[in-house]
Coordinates of N, CA and C in Angstrom, one line a residue:
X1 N 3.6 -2.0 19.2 CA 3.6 -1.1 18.1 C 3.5 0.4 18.6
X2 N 3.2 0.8 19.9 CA 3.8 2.2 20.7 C 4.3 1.8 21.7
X3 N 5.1 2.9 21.6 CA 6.5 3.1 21.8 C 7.0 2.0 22.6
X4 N 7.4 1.2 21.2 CA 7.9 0.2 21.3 C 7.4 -1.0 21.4
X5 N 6.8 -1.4 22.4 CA 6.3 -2.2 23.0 C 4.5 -2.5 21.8
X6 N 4.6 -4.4 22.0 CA 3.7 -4.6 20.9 C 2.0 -5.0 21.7
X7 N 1.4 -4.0 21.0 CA 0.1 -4.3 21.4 C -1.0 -5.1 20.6
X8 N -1.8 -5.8 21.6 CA -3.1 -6.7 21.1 C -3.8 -6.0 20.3
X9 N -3.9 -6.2 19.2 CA -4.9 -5.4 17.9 C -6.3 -6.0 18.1
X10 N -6.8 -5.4 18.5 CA -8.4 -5.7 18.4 C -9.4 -5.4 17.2
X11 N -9.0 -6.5 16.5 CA -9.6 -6.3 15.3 C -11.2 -6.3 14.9
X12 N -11.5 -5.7 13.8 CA -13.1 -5.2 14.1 C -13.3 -6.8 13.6
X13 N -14.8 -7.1 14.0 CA -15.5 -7.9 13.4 C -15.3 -8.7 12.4
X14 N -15.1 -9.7 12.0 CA -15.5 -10.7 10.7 C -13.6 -10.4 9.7
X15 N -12.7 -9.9 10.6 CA -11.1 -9.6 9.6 C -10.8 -11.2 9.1
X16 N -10.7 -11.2 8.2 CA -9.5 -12.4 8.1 C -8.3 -12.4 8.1
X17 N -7.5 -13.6 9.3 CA -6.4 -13.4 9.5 C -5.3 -12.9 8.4
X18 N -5.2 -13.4 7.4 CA -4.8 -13.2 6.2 C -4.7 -11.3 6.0
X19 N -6.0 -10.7 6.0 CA -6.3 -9.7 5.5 C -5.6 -8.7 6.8
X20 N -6.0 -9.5 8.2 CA -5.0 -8.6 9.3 C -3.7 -8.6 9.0
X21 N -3.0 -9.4 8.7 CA -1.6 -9.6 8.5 C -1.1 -9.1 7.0
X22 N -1.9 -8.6 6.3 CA -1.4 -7.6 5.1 C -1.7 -6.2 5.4
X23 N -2.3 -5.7 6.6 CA -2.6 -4.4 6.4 C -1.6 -3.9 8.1
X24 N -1.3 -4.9 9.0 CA 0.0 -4.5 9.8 C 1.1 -3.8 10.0
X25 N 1.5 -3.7 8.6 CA 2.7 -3.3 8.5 C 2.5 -1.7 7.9
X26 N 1.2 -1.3 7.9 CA 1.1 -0.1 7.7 C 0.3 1.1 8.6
X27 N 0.5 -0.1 9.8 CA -0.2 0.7 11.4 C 1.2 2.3 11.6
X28 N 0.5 3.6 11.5 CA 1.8 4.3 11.9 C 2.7 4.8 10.6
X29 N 2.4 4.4 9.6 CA 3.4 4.1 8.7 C 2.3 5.8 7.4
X30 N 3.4 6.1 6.7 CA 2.9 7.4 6.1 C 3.0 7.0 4.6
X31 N 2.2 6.2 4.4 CA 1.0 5.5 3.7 C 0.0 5.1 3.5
X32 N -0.7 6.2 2.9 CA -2.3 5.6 2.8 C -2.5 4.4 2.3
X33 N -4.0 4.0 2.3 CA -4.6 2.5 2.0 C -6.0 2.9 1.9
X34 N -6.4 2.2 0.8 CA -7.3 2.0 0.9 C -8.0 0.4 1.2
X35 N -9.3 0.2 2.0 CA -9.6 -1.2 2.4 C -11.6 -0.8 1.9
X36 N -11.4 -2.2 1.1 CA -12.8 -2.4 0.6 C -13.2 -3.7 1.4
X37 N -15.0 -3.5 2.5 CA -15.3 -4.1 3.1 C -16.9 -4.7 2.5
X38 N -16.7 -6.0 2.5 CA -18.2 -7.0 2.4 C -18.8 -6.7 3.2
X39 N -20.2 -7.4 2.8 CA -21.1 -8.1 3.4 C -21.4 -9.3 3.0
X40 N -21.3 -10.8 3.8 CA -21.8 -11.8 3.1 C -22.6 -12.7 3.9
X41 N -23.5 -11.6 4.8 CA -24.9 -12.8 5.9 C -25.9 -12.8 4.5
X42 N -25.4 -14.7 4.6 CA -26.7 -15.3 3.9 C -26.7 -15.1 2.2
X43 N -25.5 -14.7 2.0 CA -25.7 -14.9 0.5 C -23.8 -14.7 -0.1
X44 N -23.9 -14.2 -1.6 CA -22.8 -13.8 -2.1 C -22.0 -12.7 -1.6
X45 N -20.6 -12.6 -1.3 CA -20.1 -11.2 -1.3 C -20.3 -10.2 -1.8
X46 N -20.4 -8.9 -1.0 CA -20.8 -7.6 -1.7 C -20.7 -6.7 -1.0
X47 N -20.2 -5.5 -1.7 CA -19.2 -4.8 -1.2 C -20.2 -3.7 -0.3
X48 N -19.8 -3.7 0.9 CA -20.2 -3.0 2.1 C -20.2 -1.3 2.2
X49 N -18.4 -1.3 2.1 CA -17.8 0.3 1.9 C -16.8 0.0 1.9
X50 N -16.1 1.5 1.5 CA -14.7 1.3 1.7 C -14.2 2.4 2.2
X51 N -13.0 2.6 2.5 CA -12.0 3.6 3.9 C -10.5 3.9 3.2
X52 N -10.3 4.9 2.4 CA -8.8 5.4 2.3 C -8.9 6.2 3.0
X53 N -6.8 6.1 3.5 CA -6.7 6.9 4.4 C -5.2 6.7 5.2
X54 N -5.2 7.2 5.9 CA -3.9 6.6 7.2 C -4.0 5.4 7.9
X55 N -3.7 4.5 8.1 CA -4.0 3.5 9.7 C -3.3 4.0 10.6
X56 N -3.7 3.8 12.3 CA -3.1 3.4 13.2 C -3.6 2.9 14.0
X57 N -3.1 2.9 15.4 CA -3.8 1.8 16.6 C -4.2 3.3 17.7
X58 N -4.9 3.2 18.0 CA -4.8 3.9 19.2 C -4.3 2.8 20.3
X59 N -5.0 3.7 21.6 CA -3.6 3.0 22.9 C -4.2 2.0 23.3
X60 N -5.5 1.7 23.3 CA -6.4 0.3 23.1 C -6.4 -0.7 22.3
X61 N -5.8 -0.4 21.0 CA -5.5 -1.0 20.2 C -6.2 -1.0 19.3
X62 N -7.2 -0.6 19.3 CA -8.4 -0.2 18.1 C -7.6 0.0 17.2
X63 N -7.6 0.0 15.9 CA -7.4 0.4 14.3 C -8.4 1.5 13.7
X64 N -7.6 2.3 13.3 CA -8.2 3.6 13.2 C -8.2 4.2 11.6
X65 N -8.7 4.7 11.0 CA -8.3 5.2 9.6 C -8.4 6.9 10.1
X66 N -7.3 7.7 9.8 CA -7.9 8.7 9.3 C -7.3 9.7 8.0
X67 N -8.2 10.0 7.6 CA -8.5 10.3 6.0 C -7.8 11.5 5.4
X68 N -7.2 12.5 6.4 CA -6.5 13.8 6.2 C -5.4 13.8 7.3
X69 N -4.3 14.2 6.8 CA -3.4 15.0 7.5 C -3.0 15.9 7.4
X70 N -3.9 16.6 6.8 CA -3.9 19.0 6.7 C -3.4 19.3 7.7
X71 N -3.7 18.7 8.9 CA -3.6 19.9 10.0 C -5.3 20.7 10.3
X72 N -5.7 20.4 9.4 CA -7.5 21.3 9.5 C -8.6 20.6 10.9
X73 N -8.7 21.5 11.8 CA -9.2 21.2 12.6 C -10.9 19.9 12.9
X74 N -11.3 20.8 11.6 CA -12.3 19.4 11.5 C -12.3 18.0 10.9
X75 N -10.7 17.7 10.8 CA -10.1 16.0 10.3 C -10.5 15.3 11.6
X76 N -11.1 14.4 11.7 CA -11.4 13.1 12.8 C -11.3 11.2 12.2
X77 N -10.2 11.0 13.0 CA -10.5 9.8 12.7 C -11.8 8.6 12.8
X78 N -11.7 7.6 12.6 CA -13.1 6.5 12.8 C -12.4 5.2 12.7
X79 N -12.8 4.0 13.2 CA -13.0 2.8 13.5 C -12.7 2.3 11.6
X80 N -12.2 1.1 11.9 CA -12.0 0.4 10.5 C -13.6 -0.4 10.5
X81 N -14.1 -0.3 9.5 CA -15.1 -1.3 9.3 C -15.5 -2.7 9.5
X82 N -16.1 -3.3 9.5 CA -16.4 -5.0 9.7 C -16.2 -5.1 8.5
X83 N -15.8 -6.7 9.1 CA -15.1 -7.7 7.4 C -16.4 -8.6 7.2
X84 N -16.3 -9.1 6.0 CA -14.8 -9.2 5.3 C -14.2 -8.2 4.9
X85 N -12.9 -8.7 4.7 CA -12.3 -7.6 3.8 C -12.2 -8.1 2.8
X86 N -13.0 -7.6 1.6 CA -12.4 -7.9 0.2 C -11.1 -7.7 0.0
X87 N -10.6 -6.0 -0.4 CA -9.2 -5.8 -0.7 C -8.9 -4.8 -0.3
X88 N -7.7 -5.1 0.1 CA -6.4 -3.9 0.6 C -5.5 -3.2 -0.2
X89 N -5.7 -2.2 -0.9 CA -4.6 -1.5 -1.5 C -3.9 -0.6 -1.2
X90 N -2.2 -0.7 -1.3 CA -1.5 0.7 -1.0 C -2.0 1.9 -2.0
X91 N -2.0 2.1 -1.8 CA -2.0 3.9 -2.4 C -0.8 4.5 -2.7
X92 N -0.4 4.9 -4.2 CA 1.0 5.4 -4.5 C 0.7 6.9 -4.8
X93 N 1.0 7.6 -4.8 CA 0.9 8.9 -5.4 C 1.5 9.1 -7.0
X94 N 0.7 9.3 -8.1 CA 0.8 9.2 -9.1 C 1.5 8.0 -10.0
X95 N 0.9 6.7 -9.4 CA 1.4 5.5 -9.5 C 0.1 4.8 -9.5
X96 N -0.4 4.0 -10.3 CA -1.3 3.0 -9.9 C -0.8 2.2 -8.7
X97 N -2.5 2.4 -7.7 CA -2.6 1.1 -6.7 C -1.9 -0.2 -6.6
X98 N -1.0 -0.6 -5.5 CA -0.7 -1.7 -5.5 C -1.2 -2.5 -4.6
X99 N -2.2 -3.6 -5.0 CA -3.1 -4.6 -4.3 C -1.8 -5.5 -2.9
X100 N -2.3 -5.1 -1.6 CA -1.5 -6.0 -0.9 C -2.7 -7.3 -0.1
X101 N -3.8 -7.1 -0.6 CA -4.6 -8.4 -0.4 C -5.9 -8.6 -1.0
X102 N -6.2 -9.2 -1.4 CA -7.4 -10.1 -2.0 C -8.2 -11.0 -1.6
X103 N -10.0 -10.8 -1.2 CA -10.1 -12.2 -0.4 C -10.3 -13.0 -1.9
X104 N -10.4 -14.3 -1.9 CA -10.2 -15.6 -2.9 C -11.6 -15.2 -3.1
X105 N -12.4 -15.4 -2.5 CA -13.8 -15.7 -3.5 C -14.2 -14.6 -4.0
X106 N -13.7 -13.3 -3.4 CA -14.0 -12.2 -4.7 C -13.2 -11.9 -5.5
X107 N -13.5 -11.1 -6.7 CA -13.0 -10.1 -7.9 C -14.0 -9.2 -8.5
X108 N -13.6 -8.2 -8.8 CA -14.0 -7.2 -9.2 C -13.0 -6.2 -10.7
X109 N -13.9 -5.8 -11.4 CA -12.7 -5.3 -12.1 C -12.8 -3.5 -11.8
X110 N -11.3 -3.3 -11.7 CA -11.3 -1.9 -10.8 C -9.8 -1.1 -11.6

């Protein structure tokens, strides 16, 4: 996934496969997302945080969000959070959200 050639995504903590393979295709890509992260040690699902923003990989492969592309010097990207991931949405501009994953045992109304 740079230049050219495909790299090992080192995905944070607790992803499900499922939830890695819906948010791939928008490594690089000039599309925000938003990703809503659990917590579920020892009990029910509950939502952790969440991250809109850009994805990409850096050259380690890490997954990266970051949240502005102004150009304004104090924009920094950060690390994708630990899973689970509840849900993945594209982000449309003046369009409602289009959900590209869901985990099954949660819902929420949003």
């Amino acid at each position: 996934m740079t230049d050219g050639e495909r790299v090992k995504i080192a995905w944070p903590d607790g992803w499900q496969p499922e939830a890695c393979a819906a948010l791939e295709p928008y490594f690089g890509a000039d599309t925000r997302v938003d990703i809503l992260c659990g917590n579920d040690r020892g009990g029910p699902l509950a939502v952790f945080g969440s991250l809109q923003g850009y994805t990409y990989l850096e050259g380690d492969g890490r997954p990266m969000m970051l949240w502005d592309r102004s150009g304004r010097p104090d924009v920094y990207p950060g690390p994708l959070y630990p899973g689970p991931v509840l849900r993945i949405k594209e982000l449309r501009p003046r369009r409602r959200a289009l959900p590209v994953y869901m985990h099954p045992e949660w819902s929420a109304d949003d």
